[in-house]
Coordinates of C-alpha atoms and ligand atoms in Angstrom, one line a residue:
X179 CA -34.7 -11.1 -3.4
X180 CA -34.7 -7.8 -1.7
X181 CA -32.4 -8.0 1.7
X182 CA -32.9 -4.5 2.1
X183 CA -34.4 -3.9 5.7
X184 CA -37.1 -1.9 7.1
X185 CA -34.8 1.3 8.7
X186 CA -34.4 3.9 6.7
X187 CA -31.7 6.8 7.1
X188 CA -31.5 10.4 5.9
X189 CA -28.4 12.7 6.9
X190 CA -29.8 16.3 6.2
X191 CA -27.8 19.7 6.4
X192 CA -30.2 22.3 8.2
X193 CA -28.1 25.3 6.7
X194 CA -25.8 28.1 8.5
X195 CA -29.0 30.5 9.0
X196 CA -31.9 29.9 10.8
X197 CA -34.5 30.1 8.7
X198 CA -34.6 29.8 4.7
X199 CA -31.6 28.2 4.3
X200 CA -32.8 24.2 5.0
X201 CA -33.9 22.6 1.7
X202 CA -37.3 22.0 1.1
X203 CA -36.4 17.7 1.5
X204 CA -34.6 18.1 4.4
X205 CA -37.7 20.6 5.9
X206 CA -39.5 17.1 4.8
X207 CA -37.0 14.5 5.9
X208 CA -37.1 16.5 9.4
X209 CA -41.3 16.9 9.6
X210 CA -41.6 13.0 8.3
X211 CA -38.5 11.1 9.7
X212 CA -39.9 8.8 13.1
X213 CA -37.2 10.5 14.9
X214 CA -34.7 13.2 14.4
X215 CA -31.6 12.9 15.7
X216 CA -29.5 16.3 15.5
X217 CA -26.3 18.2 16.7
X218 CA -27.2 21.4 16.1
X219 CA -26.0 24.0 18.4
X220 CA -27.9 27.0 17.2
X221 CA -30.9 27.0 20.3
X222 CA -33.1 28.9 18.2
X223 CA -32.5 26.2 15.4
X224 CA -33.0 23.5 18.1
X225 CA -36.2 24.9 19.4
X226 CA -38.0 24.8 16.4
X227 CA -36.9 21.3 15.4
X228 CA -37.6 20.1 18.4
X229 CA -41.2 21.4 17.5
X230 CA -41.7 20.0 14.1
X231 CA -40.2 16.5 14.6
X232 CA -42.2 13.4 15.7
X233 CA -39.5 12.5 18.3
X234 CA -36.3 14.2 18.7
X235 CA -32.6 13.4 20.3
X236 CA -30.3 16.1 20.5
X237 CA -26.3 14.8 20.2
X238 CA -24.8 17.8 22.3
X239 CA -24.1 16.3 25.5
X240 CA -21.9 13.7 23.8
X241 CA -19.5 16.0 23.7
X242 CA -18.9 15.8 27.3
X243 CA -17.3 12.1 26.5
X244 CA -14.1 14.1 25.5
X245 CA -13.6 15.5 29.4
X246 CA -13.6 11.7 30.6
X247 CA -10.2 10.2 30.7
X248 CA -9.0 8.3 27.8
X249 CA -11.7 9.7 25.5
X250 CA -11.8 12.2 22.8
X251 CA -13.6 14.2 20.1
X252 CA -13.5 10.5 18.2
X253 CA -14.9 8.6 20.7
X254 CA -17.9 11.5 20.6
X255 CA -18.4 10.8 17.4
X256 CA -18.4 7.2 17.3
X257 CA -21.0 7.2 19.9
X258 CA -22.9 9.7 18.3
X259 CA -23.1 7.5 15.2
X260 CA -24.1 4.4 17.4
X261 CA -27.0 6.2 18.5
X262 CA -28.2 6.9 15.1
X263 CA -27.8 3.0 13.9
X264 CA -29.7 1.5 17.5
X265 CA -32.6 3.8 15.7
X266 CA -32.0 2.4 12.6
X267 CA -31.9 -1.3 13.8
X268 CA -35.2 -0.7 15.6
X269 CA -36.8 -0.3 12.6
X270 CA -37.4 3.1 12.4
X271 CA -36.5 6.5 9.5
X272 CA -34.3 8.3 11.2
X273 CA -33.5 11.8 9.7
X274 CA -30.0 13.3 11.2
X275 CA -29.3 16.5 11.0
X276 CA -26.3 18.7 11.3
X277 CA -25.8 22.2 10.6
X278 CA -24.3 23.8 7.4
X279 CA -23.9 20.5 4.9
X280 CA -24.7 17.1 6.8
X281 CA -20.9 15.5 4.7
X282 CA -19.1 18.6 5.4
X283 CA -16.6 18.7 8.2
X284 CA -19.2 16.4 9.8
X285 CA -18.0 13.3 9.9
X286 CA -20.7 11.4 12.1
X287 CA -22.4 11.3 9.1
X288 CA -20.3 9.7 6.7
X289 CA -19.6 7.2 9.2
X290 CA -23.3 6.7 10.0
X291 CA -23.9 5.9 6.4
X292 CA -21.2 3.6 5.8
X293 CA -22.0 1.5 8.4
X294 CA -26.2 1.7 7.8
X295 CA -25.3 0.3 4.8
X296 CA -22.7 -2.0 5.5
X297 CA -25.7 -3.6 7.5
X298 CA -28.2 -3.8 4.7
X299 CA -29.9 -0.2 5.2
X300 CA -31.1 2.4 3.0
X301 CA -29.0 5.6 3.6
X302 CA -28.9 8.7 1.6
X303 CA -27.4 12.1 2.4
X304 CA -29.3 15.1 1.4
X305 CA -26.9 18.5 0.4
X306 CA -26.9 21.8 3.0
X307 CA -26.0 25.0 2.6
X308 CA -22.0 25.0 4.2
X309 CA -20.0 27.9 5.9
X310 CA -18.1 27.8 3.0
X311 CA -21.4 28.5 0.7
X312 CA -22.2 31.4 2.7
X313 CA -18.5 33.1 2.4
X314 CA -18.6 32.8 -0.9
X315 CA -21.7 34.8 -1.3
X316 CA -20.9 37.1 2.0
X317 CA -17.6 38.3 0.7
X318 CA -18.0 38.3 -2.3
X319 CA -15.6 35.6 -3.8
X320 CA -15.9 33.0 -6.4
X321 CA -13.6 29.9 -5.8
X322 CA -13.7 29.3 -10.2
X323 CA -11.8 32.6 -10.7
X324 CA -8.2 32.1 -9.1
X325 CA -9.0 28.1 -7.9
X326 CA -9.8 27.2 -4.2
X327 CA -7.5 25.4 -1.9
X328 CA -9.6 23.8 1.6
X329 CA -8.5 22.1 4.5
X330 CA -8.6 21.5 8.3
X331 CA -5.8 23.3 9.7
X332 CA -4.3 21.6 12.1
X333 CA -4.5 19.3 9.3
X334 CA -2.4 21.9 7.1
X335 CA -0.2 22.1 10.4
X336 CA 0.5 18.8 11.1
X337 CA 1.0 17.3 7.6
X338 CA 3.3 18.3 4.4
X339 CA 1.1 20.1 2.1
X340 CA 2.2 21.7 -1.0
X341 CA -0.1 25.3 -1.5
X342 CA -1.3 27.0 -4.0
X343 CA -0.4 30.6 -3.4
X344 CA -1.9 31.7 -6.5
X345 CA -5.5 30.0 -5.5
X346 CA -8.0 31.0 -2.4
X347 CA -7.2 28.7 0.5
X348 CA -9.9 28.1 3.1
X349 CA -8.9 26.9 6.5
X350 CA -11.2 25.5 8.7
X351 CA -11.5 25.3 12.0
X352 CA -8.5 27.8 13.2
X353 CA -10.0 28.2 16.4
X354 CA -8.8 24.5 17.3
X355 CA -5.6 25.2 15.6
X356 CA -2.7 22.3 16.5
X357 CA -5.3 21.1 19.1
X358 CA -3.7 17.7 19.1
X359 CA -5.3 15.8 22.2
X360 CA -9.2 15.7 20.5
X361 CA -10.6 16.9 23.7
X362 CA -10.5 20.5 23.6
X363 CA -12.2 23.1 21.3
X364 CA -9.6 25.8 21.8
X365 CA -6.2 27.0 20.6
X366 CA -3.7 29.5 21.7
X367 CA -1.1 32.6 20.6
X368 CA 1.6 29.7 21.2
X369 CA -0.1 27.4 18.4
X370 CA -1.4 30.1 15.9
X371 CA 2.3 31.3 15.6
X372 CA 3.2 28.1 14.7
X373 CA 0.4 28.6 11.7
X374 CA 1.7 31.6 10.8
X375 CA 5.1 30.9 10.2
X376 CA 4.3 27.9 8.8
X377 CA 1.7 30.1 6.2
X378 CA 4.6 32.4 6.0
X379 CA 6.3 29.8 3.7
X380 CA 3.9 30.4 0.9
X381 CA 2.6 33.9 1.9
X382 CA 4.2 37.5 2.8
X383 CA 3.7 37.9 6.7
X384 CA 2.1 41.1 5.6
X385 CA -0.8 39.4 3.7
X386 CA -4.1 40.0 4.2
X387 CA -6.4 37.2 5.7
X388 CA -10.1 37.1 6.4
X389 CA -11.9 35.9 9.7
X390 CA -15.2 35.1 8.6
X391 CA -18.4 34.1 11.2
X392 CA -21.6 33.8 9.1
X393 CA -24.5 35.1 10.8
X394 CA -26.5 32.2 12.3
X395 CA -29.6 33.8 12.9
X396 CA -31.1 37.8 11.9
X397 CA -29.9 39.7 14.8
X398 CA -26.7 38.1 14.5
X399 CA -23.8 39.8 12.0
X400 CA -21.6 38.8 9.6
X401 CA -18.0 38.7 11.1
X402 CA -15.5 39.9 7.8
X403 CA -12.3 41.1 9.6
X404 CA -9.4 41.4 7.6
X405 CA -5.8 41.4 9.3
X406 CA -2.3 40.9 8.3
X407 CA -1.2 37.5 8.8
X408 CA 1.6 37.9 11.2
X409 CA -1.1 39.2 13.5
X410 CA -3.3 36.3 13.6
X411 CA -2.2 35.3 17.0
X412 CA -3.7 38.3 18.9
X413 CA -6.9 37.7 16.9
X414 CA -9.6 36.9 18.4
X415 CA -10.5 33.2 17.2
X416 CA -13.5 30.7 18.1
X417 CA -14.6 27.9 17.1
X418 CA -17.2 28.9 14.5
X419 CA -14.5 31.0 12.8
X420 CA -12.9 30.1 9.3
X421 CA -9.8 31.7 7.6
X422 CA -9.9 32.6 4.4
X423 CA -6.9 33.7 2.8
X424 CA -7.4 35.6 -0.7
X425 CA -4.4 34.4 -3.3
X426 CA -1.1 36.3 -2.8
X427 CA 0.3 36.1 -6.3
X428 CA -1.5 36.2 -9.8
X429 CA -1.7 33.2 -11.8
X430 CA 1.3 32.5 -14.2
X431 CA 0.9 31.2 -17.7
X432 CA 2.6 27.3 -17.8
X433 CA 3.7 27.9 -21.2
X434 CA 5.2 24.4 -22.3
X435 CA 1.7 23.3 -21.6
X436 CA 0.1 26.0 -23.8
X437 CA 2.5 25.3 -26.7
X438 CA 1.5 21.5 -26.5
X439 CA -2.2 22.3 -26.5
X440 CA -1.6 25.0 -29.3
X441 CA 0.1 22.1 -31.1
X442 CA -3.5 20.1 -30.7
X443 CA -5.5 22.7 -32.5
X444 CA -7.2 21.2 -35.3
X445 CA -6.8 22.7 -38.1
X446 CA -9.4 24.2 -40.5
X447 CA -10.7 22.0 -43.2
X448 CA -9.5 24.1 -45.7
X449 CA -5.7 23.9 -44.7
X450 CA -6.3 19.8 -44.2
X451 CA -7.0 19.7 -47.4
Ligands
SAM654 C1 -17.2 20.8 12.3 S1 -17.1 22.1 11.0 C2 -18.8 22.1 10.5 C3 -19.0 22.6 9.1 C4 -20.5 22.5 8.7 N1 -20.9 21.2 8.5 C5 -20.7 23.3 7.3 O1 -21.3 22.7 6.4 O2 -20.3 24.4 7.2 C6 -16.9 23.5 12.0 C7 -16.2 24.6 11.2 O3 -17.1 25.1 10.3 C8 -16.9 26.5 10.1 N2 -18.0 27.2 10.6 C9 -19.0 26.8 11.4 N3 -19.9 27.7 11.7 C10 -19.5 28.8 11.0 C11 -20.0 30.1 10.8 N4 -21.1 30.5 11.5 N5 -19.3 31.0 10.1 C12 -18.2 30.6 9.4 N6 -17.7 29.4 9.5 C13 -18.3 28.5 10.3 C14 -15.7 26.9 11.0 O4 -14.5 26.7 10.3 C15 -15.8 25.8 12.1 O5 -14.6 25.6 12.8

């Protein structure tokens, strides 16, 4: 017997540009759904799916729970999430959308699919186009040639992590670095030194890092400024910025593990003989 029921949800990413970077489902999912329910903070990008969709309820606001006392950035979320499931239980496809990729660094959706389906609902996500997509084309990097390190950083910060000097590493959201109390979307000089000489453990303080801001919409440009690490604090940081710091060493060749696989090779049918 099918138990599934009637609701229907699909998380869709709506890309980091405005225009031609959502995916042709998610352009469906969106024109389709009964409702859309979005946090996307591009207006232009607002605008126009507040045009194409059959309902629409925009999640921004909720992030004036975090200025209430006793509340954060997790409360926002979980509320955020509740919204999307009171949808769901009513019967209806709901299509959410968040900007870049719907699962990355977006949390409201993971959690929104868990529990749809913990309560018996269909619940898909759909792939976006991520910040990290676009600074890989928009530099002009690929994370296959050295290997590609990525993290929160106050994440990095706060926890023992073992880096890859060798590899790329992407940090996210620097402009809320060691923003411990959830409510604010800020950091200061104080905090980023703190990043840097923590950074400074793996890397020369003379290293050079990338700031990186994809363009959101065409009049909009690219942010690549590159700086030295150790002056990271006096940079200029908000929160749609993301550190990307190219390897500082080249790769070295593990050679006990070569010799073993060397030792693997199978050898020619004419020497087995
Ligand atoms: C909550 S995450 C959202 C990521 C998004 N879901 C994605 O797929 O890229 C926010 C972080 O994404 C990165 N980000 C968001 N907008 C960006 C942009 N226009 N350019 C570069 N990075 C961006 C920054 O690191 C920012 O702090």
């Amino acid at each position: 017997m099918n138990t599934q029921k009637i609701g229907k949800l699909i998380c869709v990413g709506t890309g980091m540009r405005m225009a031609g970077q959502m995916t042709p489902i998610a352009l469906s999912h969106i024109e389709t759904a009964d409702v859309v329910i979005a946090a996307v903070p591009n207006p232009f990008a607002r605008k126009w799916l507040q045009g194409v969709a059959k309902e629409y309820i925009c999640l921004l606001g909720y992030y004036s729970d975090c200025e209430v006392e006793g509340k954060n950035r997790r409360d926002t979320y979980r509320r955020m999430a509740d919204t999307i499931l009171e949808h769901l239980r009513a019967g209806k496809t709901v299509c959410a959308a968040f900007y870049g990729h719907p699962g990355i660094f977006a949390c409201i959706s993971h959690m929104a699919i868990a529990d749809a389906r913990a309560e018996g609902f269909s619940a898909v996500m759909e792939p976006g186009i991520s910040a990290e997509d676009c600074l890989v084309a928009d530099i002009g990097i690929d994370p296959g040639k050295f290997g590609m390190q990525s993290m929160e950083t106050t994440q990095y910060m706060i926890y023992q992590r073992k880096l890859d000097p060798s590899s790329l590493l992407i940090l996210w959201q620097p402009g809320l670095a060691g923003e411990l109390s959830l409510k604010r979307f800020d950091t200061n000089q104080a905090r980023l030194q703190i990043l840097v000489d923590k950074l400074a453990r793996d890397y020369p303080l003379e290293h050079e890092v990338i700031l990186y801001e994809a363009a959101t919409h065409p009049l909009e440009a690219t942010r690549i400024d590159r700086l030295m690490l150790k002056d990271l604090p006096q940079a200029r940081l908000q929160q749609i910025t993301t550190l990307v710091i190219p390897p500082a060493y080249t790769l070295q060749i593990d050679q006990e593990i070569v010799d073993l696989l060397k030792a693997t090779t199978i050898a020619p049918l004419a020497d087995a003989a």
